[in-house]
PDB file of C-alpha atoms in Angstrom:
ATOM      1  CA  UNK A 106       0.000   0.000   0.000  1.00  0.00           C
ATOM      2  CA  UNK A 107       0.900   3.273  -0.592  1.00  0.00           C
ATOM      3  CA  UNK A 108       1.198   6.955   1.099  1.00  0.00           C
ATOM      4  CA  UNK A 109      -1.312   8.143  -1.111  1.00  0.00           C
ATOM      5  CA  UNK A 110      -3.561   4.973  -0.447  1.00  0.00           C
ATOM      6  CA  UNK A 111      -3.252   5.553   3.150  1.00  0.00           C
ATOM      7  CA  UNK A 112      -4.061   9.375   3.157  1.00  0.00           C
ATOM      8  CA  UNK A 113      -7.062   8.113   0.940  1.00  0.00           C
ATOM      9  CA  UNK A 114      -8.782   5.770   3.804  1.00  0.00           C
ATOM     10  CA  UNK A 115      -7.921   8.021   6.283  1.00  0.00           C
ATOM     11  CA  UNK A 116     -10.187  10.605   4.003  1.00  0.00           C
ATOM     12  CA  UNK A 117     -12.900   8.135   3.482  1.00  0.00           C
ATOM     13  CA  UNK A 118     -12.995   7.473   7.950  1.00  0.00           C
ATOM     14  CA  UNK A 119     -12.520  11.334   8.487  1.00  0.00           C
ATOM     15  CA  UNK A 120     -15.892  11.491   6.483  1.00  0.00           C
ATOM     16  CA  UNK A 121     -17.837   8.493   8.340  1.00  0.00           C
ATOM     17  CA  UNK A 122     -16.351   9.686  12.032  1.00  0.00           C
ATOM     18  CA  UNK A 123     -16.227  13.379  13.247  1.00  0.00           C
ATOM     19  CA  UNK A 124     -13.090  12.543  15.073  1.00  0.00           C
ATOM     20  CA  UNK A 125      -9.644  11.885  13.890  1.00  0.00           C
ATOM     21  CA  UNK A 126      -8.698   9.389  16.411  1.00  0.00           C
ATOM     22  CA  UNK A 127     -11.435   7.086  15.450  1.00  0.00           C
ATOM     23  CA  UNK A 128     -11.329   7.416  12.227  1.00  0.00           C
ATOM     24  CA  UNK A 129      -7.310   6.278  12.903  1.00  0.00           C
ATOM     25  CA  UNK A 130      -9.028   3.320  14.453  1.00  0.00           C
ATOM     26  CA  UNK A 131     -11.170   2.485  10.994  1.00  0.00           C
ATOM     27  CA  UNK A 132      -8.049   2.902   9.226  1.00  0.00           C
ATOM     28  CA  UNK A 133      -5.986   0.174  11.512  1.00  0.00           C
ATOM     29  CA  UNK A 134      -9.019  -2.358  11.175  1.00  0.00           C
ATOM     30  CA  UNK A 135      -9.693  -1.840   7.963  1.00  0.00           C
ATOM     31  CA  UNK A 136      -5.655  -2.354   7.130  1.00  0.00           C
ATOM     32  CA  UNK A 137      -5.421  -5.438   9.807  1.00  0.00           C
ATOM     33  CA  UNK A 138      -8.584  -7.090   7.626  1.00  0.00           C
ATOM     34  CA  UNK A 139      -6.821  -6.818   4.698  1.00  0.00           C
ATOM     35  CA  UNK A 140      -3.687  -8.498   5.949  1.00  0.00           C
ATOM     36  CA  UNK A 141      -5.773 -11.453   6.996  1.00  0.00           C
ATOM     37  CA  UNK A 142      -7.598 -11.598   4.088  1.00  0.00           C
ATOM     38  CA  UNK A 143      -4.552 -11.223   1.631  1.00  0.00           C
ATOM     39  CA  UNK A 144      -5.848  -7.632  -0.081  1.00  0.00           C
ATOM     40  CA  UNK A 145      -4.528  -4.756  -0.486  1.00  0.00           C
ATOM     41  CA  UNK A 146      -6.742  -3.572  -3.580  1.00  0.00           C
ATOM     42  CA  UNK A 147      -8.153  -0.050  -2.322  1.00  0.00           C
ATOM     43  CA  UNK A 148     -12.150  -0.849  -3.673  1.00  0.00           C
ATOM     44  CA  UNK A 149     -11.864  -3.740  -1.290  1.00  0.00           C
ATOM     45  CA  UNK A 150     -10.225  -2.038   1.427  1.00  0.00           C
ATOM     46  CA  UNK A 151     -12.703   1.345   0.974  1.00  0.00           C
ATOM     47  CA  UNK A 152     -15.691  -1.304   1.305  1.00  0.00           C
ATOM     48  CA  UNK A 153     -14.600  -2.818   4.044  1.00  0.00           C
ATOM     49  CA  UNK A 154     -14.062   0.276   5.848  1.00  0.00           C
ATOM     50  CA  UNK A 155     -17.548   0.888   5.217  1.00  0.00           C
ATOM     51  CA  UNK A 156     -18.604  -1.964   6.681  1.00  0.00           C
ATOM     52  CA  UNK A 157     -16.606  -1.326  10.357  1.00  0.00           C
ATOM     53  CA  UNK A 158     -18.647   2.325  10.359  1.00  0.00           C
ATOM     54  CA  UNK A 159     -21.651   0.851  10.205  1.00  0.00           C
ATOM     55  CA  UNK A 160     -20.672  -1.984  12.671  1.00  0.00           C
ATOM     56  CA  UNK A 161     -19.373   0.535  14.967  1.00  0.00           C
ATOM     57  CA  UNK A 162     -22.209   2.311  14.452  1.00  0.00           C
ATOM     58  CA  UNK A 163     -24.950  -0.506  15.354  1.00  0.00           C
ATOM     59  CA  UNK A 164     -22.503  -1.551  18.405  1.00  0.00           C
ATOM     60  CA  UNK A 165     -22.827   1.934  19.628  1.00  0.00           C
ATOM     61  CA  UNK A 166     -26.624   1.935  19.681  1.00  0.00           C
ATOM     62  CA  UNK A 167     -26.707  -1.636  21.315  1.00  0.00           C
ATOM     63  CA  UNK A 168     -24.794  -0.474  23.809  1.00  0.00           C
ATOM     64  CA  UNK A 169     -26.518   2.985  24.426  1.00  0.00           C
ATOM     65  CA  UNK A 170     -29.909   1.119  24.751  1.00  0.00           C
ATOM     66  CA  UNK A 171     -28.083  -1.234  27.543  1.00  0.00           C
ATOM     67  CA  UNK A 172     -27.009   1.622  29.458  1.00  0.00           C
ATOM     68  CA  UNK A 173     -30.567   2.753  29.148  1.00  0.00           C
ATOM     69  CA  UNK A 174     -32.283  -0.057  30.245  1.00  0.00           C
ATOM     70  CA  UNK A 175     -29.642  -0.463  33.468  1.00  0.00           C
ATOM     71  CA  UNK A 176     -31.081   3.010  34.492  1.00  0.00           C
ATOM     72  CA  UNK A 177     -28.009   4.584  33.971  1.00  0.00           C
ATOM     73  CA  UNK A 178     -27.584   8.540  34.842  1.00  0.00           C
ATOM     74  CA  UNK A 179     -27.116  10.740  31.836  1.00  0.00           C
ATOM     75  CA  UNK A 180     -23.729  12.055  33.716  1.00  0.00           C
ATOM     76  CA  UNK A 181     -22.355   8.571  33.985  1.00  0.00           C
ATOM     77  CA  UNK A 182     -23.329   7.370  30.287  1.00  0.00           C
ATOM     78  CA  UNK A 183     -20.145   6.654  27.928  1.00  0.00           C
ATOM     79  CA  UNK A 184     -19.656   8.991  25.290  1.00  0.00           C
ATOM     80  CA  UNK A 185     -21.653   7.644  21.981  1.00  0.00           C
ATOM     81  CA  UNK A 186     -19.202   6.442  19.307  1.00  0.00           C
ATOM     82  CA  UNK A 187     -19.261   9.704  16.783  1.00  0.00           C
ATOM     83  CA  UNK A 188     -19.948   7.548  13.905  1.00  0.00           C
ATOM     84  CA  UNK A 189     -23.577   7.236  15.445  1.00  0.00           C
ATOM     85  CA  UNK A 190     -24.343  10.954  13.652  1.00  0.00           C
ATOM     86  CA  UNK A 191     -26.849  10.485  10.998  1.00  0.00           C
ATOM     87  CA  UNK A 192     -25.136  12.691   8.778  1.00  0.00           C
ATOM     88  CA  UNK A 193     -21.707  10.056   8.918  1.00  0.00           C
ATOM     89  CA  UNK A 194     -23.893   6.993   8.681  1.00  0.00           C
ATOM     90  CA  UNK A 195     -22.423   4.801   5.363  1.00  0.00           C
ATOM     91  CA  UNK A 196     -25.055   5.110   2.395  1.00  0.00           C
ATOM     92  CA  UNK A 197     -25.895   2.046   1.256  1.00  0.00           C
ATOM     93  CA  UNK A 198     -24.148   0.503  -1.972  1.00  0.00           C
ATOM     94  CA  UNK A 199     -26.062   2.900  -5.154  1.00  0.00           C
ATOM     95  CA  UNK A 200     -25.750  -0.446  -7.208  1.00  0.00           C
ATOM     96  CA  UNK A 201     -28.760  -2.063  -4.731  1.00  0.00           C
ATOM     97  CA  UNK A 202     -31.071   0.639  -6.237  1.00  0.00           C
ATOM     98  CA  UNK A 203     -30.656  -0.982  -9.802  1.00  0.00           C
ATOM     99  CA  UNK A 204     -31.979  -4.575  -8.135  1.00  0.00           C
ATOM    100  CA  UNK A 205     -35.903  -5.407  -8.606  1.00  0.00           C
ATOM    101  CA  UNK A 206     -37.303  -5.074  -5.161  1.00  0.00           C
ATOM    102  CA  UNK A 207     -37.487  -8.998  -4.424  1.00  0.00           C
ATOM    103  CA  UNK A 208     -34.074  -8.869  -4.724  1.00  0.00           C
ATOM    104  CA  UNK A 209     -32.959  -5.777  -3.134  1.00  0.00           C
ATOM    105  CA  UNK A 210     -34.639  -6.988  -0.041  1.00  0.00           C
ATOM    106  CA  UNK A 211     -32.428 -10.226  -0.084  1.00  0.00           C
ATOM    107  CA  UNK A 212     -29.256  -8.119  -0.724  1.00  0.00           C
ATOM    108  CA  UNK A 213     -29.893  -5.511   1.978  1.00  0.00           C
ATOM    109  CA  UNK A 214     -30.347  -9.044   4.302  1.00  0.00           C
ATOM    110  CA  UNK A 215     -27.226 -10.340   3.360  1.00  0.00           C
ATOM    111  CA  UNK A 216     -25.377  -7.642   3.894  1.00  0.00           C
ATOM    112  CA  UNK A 217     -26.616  -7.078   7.503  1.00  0.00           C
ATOM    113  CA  UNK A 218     -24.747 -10.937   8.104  1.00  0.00           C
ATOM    114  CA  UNK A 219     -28.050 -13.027   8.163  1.00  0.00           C
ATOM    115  CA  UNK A 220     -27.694 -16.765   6.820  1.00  0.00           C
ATOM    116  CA  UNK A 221     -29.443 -18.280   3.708  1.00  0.00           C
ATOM    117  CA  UNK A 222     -31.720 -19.970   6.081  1.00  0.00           C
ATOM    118  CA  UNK A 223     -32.749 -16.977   7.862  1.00  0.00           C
ATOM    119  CA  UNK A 224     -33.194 -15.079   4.890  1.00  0.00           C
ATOM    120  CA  UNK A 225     -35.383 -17.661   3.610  1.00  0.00           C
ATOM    121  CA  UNK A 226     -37.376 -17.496   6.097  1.00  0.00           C
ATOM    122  CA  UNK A 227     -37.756 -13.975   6.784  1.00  0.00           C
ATOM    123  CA  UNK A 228     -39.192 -13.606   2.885  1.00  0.00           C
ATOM    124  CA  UNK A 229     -40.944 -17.128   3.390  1.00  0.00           C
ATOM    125  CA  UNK A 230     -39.305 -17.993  -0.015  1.00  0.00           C
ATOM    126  CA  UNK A 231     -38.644 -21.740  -0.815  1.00  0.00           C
ATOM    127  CA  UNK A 232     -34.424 -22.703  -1.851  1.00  0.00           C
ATOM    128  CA  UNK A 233     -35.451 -22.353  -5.329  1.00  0.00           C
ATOM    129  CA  UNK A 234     -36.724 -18.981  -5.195  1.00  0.00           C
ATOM    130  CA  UNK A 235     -33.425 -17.782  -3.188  1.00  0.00           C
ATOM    131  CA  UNK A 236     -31.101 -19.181  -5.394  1.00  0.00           C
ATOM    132  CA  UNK A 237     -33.051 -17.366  -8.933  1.00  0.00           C
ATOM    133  CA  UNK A 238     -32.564 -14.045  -6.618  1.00  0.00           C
ATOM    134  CA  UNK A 239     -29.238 -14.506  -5.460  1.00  0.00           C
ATOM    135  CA  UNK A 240     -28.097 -15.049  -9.183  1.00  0.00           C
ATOM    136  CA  UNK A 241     -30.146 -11.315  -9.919  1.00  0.00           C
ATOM    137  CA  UNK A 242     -27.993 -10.193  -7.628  1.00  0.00           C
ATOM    138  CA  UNK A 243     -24.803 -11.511  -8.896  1.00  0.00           C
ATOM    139  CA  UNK A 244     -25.594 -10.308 -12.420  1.00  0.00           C
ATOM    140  CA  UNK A 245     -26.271  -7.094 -11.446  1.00  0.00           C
ATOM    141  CA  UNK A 246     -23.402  -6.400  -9.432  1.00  0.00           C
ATOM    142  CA  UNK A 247     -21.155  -7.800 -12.463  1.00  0.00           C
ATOM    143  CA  UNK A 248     -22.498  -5.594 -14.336  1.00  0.00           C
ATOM    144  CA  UNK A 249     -20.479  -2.683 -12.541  1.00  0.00           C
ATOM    145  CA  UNK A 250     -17.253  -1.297 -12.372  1.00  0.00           C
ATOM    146  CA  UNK A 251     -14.755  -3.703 -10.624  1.00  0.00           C
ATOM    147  CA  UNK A 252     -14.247  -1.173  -8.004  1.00  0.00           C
ATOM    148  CA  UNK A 253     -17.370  -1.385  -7.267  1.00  0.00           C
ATOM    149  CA  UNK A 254     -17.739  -5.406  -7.637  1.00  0.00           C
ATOM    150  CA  UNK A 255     -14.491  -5.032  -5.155  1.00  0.00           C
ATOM    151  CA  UNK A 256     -16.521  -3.454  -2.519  1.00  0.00           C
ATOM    152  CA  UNK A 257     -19.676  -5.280  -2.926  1.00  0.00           C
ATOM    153  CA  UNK A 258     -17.753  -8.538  -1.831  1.00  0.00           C
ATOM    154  CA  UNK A 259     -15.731  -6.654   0.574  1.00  0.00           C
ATOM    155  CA  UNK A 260     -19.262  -6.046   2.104  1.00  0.00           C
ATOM    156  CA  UNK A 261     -20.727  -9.385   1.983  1.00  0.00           C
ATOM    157  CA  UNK A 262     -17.657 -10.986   3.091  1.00  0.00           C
ATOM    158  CA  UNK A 263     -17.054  -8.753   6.188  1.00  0.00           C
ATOM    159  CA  UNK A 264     -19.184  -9.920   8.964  1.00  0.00           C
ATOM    160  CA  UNK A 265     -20.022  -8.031  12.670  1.00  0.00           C
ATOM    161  CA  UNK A 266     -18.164  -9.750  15.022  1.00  0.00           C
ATOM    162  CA  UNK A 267     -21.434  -9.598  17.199  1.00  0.00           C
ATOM    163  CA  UNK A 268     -22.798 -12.495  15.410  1.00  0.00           C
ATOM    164  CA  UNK A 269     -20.145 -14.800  16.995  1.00  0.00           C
ATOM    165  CA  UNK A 270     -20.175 -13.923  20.203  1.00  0.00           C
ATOM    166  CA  UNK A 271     -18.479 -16.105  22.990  1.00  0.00           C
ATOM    167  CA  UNK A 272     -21.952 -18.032  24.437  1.00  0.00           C
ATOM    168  CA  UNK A 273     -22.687 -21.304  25.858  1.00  0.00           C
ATOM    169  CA  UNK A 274     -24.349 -22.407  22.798  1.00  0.00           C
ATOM    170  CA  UNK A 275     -25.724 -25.645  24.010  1.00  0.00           C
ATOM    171  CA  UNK A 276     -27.569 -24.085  26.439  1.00  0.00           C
ATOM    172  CA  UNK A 277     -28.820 -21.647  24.156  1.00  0.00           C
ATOM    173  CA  UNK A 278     -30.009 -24.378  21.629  1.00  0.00           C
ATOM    174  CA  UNK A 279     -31.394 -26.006  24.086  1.00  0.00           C
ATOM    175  CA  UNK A 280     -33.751 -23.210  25.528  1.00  0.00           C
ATOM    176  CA  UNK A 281     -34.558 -22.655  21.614  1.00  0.00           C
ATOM    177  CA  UNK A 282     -36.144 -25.348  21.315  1.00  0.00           C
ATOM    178  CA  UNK A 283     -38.275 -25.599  24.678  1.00  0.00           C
ATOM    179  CA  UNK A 284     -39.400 -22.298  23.277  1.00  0.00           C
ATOM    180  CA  UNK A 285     -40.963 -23.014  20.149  1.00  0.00           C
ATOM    181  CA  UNK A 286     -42.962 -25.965  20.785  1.00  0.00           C
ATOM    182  CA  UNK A 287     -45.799 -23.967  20.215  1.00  0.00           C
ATOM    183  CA  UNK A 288     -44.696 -23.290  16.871  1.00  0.00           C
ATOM    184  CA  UNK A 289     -42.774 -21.967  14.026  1.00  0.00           C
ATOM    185  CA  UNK A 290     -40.496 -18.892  14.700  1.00  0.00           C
ATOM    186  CA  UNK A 291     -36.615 -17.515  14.334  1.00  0.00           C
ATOM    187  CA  UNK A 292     -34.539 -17.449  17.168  1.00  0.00           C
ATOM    188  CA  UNK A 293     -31.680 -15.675  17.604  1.00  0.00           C
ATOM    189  CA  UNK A 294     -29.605 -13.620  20.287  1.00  0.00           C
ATOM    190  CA  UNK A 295     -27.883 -10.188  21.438  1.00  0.00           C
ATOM    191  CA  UNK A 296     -24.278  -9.660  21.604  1.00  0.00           C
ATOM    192  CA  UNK A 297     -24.399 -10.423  25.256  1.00  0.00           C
ATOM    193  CA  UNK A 298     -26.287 -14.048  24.350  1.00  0.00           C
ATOM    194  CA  UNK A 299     -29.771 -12.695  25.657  1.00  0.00           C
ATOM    195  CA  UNK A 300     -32.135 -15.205  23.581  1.00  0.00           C
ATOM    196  CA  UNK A 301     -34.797 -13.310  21.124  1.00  0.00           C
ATOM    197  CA  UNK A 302     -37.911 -15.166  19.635  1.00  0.00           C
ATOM    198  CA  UNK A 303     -39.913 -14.208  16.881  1.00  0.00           C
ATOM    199  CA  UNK A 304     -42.854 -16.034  16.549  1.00  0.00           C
ATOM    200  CA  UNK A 305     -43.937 -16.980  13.394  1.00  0.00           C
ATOM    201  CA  UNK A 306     -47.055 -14.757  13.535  1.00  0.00           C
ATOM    202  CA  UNK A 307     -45.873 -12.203  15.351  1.00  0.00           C
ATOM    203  CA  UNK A 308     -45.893  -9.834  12.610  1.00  0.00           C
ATOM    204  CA  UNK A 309     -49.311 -10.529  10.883  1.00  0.00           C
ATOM    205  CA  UNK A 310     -52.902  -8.626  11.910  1.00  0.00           C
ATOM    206  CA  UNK A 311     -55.886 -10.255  12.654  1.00  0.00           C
ATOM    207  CA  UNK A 312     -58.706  -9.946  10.468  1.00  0.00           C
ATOM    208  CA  UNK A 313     -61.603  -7.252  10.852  1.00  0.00           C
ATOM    209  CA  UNK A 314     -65.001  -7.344  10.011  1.00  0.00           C
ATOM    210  CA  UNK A 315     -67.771  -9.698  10.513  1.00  0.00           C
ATOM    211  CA  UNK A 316     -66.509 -13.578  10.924  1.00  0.00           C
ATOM    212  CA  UNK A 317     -69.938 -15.070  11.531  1.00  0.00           C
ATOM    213  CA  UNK A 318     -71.000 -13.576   7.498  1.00  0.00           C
ATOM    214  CA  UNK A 319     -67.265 -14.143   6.186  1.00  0.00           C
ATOM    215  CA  UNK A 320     -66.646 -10.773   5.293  1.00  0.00           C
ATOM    216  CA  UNK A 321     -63.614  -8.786   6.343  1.00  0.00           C
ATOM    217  CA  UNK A 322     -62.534  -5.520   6.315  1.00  0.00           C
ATOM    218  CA  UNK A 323     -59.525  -6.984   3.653  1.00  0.00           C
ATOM    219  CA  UNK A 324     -62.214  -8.072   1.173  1.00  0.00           C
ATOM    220  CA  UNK A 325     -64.078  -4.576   1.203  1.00  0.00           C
ATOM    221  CA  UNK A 326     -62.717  -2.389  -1.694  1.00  0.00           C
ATOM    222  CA  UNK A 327     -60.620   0.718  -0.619  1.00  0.00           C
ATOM    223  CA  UNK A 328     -62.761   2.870  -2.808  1.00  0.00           C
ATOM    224  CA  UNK A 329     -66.229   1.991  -0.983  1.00  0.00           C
ATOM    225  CA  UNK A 330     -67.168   4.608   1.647  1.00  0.00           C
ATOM    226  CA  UNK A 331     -68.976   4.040   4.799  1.00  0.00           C
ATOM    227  CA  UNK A 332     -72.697   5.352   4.581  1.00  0.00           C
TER     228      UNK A 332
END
């Protein structure tokens, strides 16, 4: 890498953090990522240092809503990590606006570190119907420049280090499963191995109108008016 490469990361994390030394932080994680991964190619680098801002970024809210919830006093709290500011938040890749929306929605899924299987069954899509979306996606992003290509897999290979945090995951498994004998639902945790449940309905509204005639309030056209 070069001077000039250097002074051009340290740029890009000047622009995602308001302060210099954490931006020098970006930098040294975004080199040390490289050197594990065997690149040195800038697109790759500049994607993967958009991917630690918006890491940093979601650890710092995590951990703001934990001080939060332990009642903590406003003159105690820890300083927020400056890459929280809206206006330093990472756009998202300008090549995801070219998807069709079915596959945008996988995308912006797989870049936030979930699996295939829990993508599958947050869009209740079968294998089949993943795959013909995941090879949208692939088109599309070969389609750009190979900077860009550079940083979209510097994205999607990246992953938060949250995701594999140190928990007793027997245990964890276990309680999973106790949970959902009622039924059908994604389970998954916090970075401090708190379990979360989502049932399988939890999401969905019950229907209005009159059960006993069969007619809900979902098969009444918008454009009717009440008289």
């Amino acid at each position: 890498m070069t001077l000039a490469d250097h002074r051009a990361l340290r740029a890009q994390a000047l622009r995602l953090c308001r302060r210099a030394d954490e931006a020098d932080d970006l930098v040294q994680e975004t080199l040390l990522a490289g050197v594990l991964a065997g690149r040195h190619d800038m697109p790759w680098l500049s994607g993967v240092l958009r991917r630690q801002a918006a890491m940093a970024a979601r650890a710092g809210v995590r951990r703001r809503r934990r001080e939060a919830l332990a009642g903590m006093q406003a003159d105690d709290a820890i300083e927020p990590f400056a890459c929280l500011a809206p206006e330093h938040a990472p756009p998202p890749p300008a090549w995801l606006a070219t998807l069709p929306p079915s596959a945008r929605r996988l995308a912006v899924l797989a870049l936030h570190g979930l699996s295939a299987d829990e993508i599958r069954w947050i869009l209740r899509i079968p294998a089949t119907a993943f795959r013909q979306r995941l090879t949208c996606i692939r088109k599309a992003l070969a389609a750009q420049s190979p900077s860009v290509r550079a940083e979209g897999i510097a994205l999607a290979q990246l992953r938060d280090p949250s995701r594999s945090a140190d928990i007793p995951f027997g245990l964890a498994r276990r309680a999973l499963k106790a949970a959902m004998q009622a039924g059908e639902g994604l389970g998954t945790h916090d970075p401090d191995g708190h379990l979360i449940l989502i049932d399988a309905d939890a999401h969905t509204s019950p229907s209005r109108g009159n059960p006993q005639t069969g007619i809900t309030q979902e098969d009444i056209p918008c454009s009717r008016t009440a008289r």
